[in-house]
PDB file of C-alpha atoms in Angstrom:
ATOM      1  CA  UNK Z   1     -83.772  62.159  71.792  1.00 81.00           C
ATOM      2  CA  UNK Z   2     -81.108  63.275  69.351  1.00 88.00           C
ATOM      3  CA  UNK Z   3     -78.706  66.143  70.149  1.00 92.00           C
ATOM      4  CA  UNK Z   4     -80.779  68.733  68.246  1.00 92.00           C
ATOM      5  CA  UNK Z   5     -83.958  67.814  70.111  1.00 91.00           C
ATOM      6  CA  UNK Z   6     -82.162  67.858  73.470  1.00 93.00           C
ATOM      7  CA  UNK Z   7     -80.556  71.208  72.629  1.00 95.00           C
ATOM      8  CA  UNK Z   8     -83.949  72.712  71.845  1.00 94.00           C
ATOM      9  CA  UNK Z   9     -85.637  71.289  74.943  1.00 92.00           C
ATOM     10  CA  UNK Z  10     -82.775  72.338  77.259  1.00 96.00           C
ATOM     11  CA  UNK Z  11     -82.010  75.715  75.674  1.00 96.00           C
ATOM     12  CA  UNK Z  12     -78.454  74.806  74.692  1.00 96.00           C
ATOM     13  CA  UNK Z  13     -76.109  75.521  71.819  1.00 97.00           C
ATOM     14  CA  UNK Z  14     -75.871  72.630  69.360  1.00 96.00           C
ATOM     15  CA  UNK Z  15     -72.844  72.116  67.128  1.00 96.00           C
ATOM     16  CA  UNK Z  16     -73.668  70.652  63.725  1.00 94.00           C
ATOM     17  CA  UNK Z  17     -70.444  69.324  62.181  1.00 92.00           C
ATOM     18  CA  UNK Z  18     -69.906  69.469  58.415  1.00 91.00           C
ATOM     19  CA  UNK Z  19     -73.403  70.603  57.485  1.00 91.00           C
ATOM     20  CA  UNK Z  20     -72.571  70.476  53.765  1.00 89.00           C
ATOM     21  CA  UNK Z  21     -71.817  66.756  54.035  1.00 89.00           C
ATOM     22  CA  UNK Z  22     -75.303  65.789  55.209  1.00 88.00           C
ATOM     23  CA  UNK Z  23     -78.161  64.980  52.820  1.00 90.00           C
ATOM     24  CA  UNK Z  24     -80.257  67.856  51.490  1.00 89.00           C
ATOM     25  CA  UNK Z  25     -83.334  66.362  53.202  1.00 90.00           C
ATOM     26  CA  UNK Z  26     -81.646  66.843  56.580  1.00 89.00           C
ATOM     27  CA  UNK Z  27     -80.649  70.383  55.677  1.00 90.00           C
ATOM     28  CA  UNK Z  28     -84.262  71.099  54.647  1.00 90.00           C
ATOM     29  CA  UNK Z  29     -85.501  69.901  58.052  1.00 88.00           C
ATOM     30  CA  UNK Z  30     -83.407  72.612  59.672  1.00 92.00           C
ATOM     31  CA  UNK Z  31     -85.332  75.403  57.940  1.00 91.00           C
ATOM     32  CA  UNK Z  32     -88.461  75.337  60.103  1.00 87.00           C
ATOM     33  CA  UNK Z  33     -86.476  74.383  63.154  1.00 90.00           C
ATOM     34  CA  UNK Z  34     -84.323  77.525  62.814  1.00 93.00           C
ATOM     35  CA  UNK Z  35     -87.153  79.829  61.650  1.00 92.00           C
ATOM     36  CA  UNK Z  36     -90.030  78.752  63.842  1.00 93.00           C
ATOM     37  CA  UNK Z  37     -87.869  77.329  66.640  1.00 94.00           C
ATOM     38  CA  UNK Z  38     -90.247  74.386  66.844  1.00 92.00           C
ATOM     39  CA  UNK Z  39     -90.006  70.737  65.897  1.00 89.00           C
ATOM     40  CA  UNK Z  40     -92.933  68.403  65.290  1.00 87.00           C
ATOM     41  CA  UNK Z  41     -92.379  64.748  66.195  1.00 86.00           C
ATOM     42  CA  UNK Z  42     -95.145  62.907  64.314  1.00 88.00           C
ATOM     43  CA  UNK Z  43     -94.496  59.629  66.139  1.00 90.00           C
ATOM     44  CA  UNK Z  44     -95.507  61.203  69.459  1.00 86.00           C
ATOM     45  CA  UNK Z  45     -99.027  62.253  70.386  1.00 88.00           C
ATOM     46  CA  UNK Z  46    -100.245  65.119  72.502  1.00 89.00           C
ATOM     47  CA  UNK Z  47     -97.968  67.797  73.912  1.00 86.00           C
ATOM     48  CA  UNK Z  48     -94.926  65.516  73.545  1.00 85.00           C
ATOM     49  CA  UNK Z  49     -95.391  65.685  69.765  1.00 89.00           C
ATOM     50  CA  UNK Z  50     -94.221  69.292  69.589  1.00 90.00           C
ATOM     51  CA  UNK Z  51     -90.903  70.575  70.939  1.00 90.00           C
ATOM     52  CA  UNK Z  52     -90.403  74.310  71.267  1.00 93.00           C
ATOM     53  CA  UNK Z  53     -86.916  75.731  71.621  1.00 95.00           C
ATOM     54  CA  UNK Z  54     -86.166  77.216  75.010  1.00 96.00           C
ATOM     55  CA  UNK Z  55     -84.221  80.440  75.408  1.00 96.00           C
ATOM     56  CA  UNK Z  56     -80.539  79.853  74.771  1.00 96.00           C
ATOM     57  CA  UNK Z  57     -81.008  77.356  71.965  1.00 96.00           C
ATOM     58  CA  UNK Z  58     -78.884  78.057  68.923  1.00 95.00           C
ATOM     59  CA  UNK Z  59     -77.050  76.132  66.220  1.00 96.00           C
ATOM     60  CA  UNK Z  60     -73.417  76.519  65.241  1.00 96.00           C
ATOM     61  CA  UNK Z  61     -72.724  74.667  62.011  1.00 94.00           C
ATOM     62  CA  UNK Z  62     -69.316  73.971  60.514  1.00 92.00           C
ATOM     63  CA  UNK Z  63     -68.422  73.504  56.869  1.00 88.00           C
ATOM     64  CA  UNK Z  64     -65.136  73.208  55.070  1.00 80.00           C
ATOM     65  CA  UNK Z  65     -65.078  75.906  52.415  1.00 72.00           C
ATOM     66  CA  UNK Z  66     -62.141  74.309  50.629  1.00 70.00           C
ATOM     67  CA  UNK Z  67     -63.942  71.258  49.317  1.00 63.00           C
ATOM     68  CA  UNK Z  68     -67.459  72.775  49.476  1.00 64.00           C
ATOM     69  CA  UNK Z  69     -68.720  69.521  50.938  1.00 64.00           C
ATOM     70  CA  UNK Z  70     -71.015  67.128  49.141  1.00 77.00           C
ATOM     71  CA  UNK Z  71     -74.221  69.190  49.238  1.00 82.00           C
ATOM     72  CA  UNK Z  72     -74.170  72.948  48.862  1.00 85.00           C
ATOM     73  CA  UNK Z  73     -76.421  74.692  51.386  1.00 87.00           C
ATOM     74  CA  UNK Z  74     -79.615  76.149  49.919  1.00 88.00           C
ATOM     75  CA  UNK Z  75     -80.034  79.918  49.816  1.00 90.00           C
ATOM     76  CA  UNK Z  76     -82.895  79.570  52.317  1.00 92.00           C
ATOM     77  CA  UNK Z  77     -80.681  77.745  54.809  1.00 92.00           C
ATOM     78  CA  UNK Z  78     -77.788  80.163  54.274  1.00 91.00           C
ATOM     79  CA  UNK Z  79     -80.095  83.056  55.229  1.00 93.00           C
ATOM     80  CA  UNK Z  80     -80.612  81.485  58.645  1.00 93.00           C
ATOM     81  CA  UNK Z  81     -76.912  81.499  59.546  1.00 93.00           C
ATOM     82  CA  UNK Z  82     -74.281  84.129  60.118  1.00 93.00           C
ATOM     83  CA  UNK Z  83     -70.980  83.159  58.520  1.00 91.00           C
ATOM     84  CA  UNK Z  84     -67.529  83.455  60.046  1.00 90.00           C
ATOM     85  CA  UNK Z  85     -64.456  82.255  58.184  1.00 88.00           C
ATOM     86  CA  UNK Z  86     -61.637  81.003  60.378  1.00 85.00           C
ATOM     87  CA  UNK Z  87     -58.268  81.126  58.656  1.00 86.00           C
ATOM     88  CA  UNK Z  88     -55.205  79.131  59.722  1.00 85.00           C
ATOM     89  CA  UNK Z  89     -52.746  80.922  61.981  1.00 91.00           C
ATOM     90  CA  UNK Z  90     -50.333  82.721  59.671  1.00 90.00           C
ATOM     91  CA  UNK Z  91     -47.311  82.838  61.990  1.00 92.00           C
ATOM     92  CA  UNK Z  92     -45.438  79.571  62.734  1.00 92.00           C
ATOM     93  CA  UNK Z  93     -44.223  80.693  66.164  1.00 93.00           C
ATOM     94  CA  UNK Z  94     -47.725  81.722  67.232  1.00 94.00           C
ATOM     95  CA  UNK Z  95     -49.202  78.401  66.105  1.00 95.00           C
ATOM     96  CA  UNK Z  96     -46.420  76.461  67.802  1.00 94.00           C
ATOM     97  CA  UNK Z  97     -46.954  78.340  71.084  1.00 94.00           C
ATOM     98  CA  UNK Z  98     -50.702  77.675  70.904  1.00 94.00           C
ATOM     99  CA  UNK Z  99     -50.244  73.948  70.235  1.00 94.00           C
ATOM    100  CA  UNK Z 100     -47.701  73.705  73.040  1.00 93.00           C
ATOM    101  CA  UNK Z 101     -49.974  75.464  75.546  1.00 93.00           C
ATOM    102  CA  UNK Z 102     -53.037  73.387  74.589  1.00 94.00           C
ATOM    103  CA  UNK Z 103     -51.096  70.113  74.666  1.00 92.00           C
ATOM    104  CA  UNK Z 104     -49.697  71.046  78.080  1.00 92.00           C
ATOM    105  CA  UNK Z 105     -53.187  71.816  79.410  1.00 93.00           C
ATOM    106  CA  UNK Z 106     -54.571  68.513  78.070  1.00 92.00           C
ATOM    107  CA  UNK Z 107     -51.700  66.556  79.588  1.00 92.00           C
ATOM    108  CA  UNK Z 108     -52.207  68.240  82.982  1.00 91.00           C
ATOM    109  CA  UNK Z 109     -55.969  67.577  82.950  1.00 92.00           C
ATOM    110  CA  UNK Z 110     -55.289  63.944  82.078  1.00 93.00           C
ATOM    111  CA  UNK Z 111     -52.809  63.593  84.918  1.00 92.00           C
ATOM    112  CA  UNK Z 112     -49.937  62.871  82.528  1.00 90.00           C
ATOM    113  CA  UNK Z 113     -46.617  64.200  83.749  1.00 86.00           C
ATOM    114  CA  UNK Z 114     -44.561  63.709  80.599  1.00 84.00           C
ATOM    115  CA  UNK Z 115     -42.458  66.584  79.316  1.00 86.00           C
ATOM    116  CA  UNK Z 116     -43.211  67.790  75.806  1.00 87.00           C
ATOM    117  CA  UNK Z 117     -40.493  67.518  73.203  1.00 90.00           C
ATOM    118  CA  UNK Z 118     -40.239  70.848  71.387  1.00 90.00           C
ATOM    119  CA  UNK Z 119     -38.694  69.173  68.328  1.00 92.00           C
ATOM    120  CA  UNK Z 120     -41.671  66.815  68.022  1.00 93.00           C
ATOM    121  CA  UNK Z 121     -44.100  69.737  68.310  1.00 93.00           C
ATOM    122  CA  UNK Z 122     -42.217  71.619  65.586  1.00 93.00           C
ATOM    123  CA  UNK Z 123     -42.426  68.606  63.262  1.00 94.00           C
ATOM    124  CA  UNK Z 124     -46.165  68.163  63.942  1.00 93.00           C
ATOM    125  CA  UNK Z 125     -47.035  71.823  63.485  1.00 94.00           C
ATOM    126  CA  UNK Z 126     -44.794  72.068  60.404  1.00 92.00           C
ATOM    127  CA  UNK Z 127     -46.410  68.993  58.851  1.00 94.00           C
ATOM    128  CA  UNK Z 128     -49.941  70.296  59.364  1.00 90.00           C
ATOM    129  CA  UNK Z 129     -48.952  73.687  57.950  1.00 90.00           C
ATOM    130  CA  UNK Z 130     -47.590  71.999  54.821  1.00 90.00           C
ATOM    131  CA  UNK Z 131     -50.734  69.869  54.460  1.00 86.00           C
ATOM    132  CA  UNK Z 132     -52.922  72.977  54.557  1.00 78.00           C
TER     133      UNK Z 132
END
């Protein structure tokens, strides 16, 4: 079972990365899945051939609005999503503090006891800000 099928059967949230980079045929398959909350699996017979979404199932799709992706979403598919635009953090100090805190948490969870170099973090954050 693919992630979407498992998400439906288990009532979980599924993240669909870069939806505008997938073929239009795949996007079209999402229409009935999101509207009817059901998925037919023609290769399976009997009750296994139909999967109904359990409570809790939902799809969060990402798309990069800068390059618009390869395949624009159809109007029908757009109607099935709520859109939220996430902008880069405007303030350098705020972004630097966030990166430092997240890097520290990841290092702790990984059992790495290496101190972070503030100068290196400033170069990394500055570079990514310039690339954006």
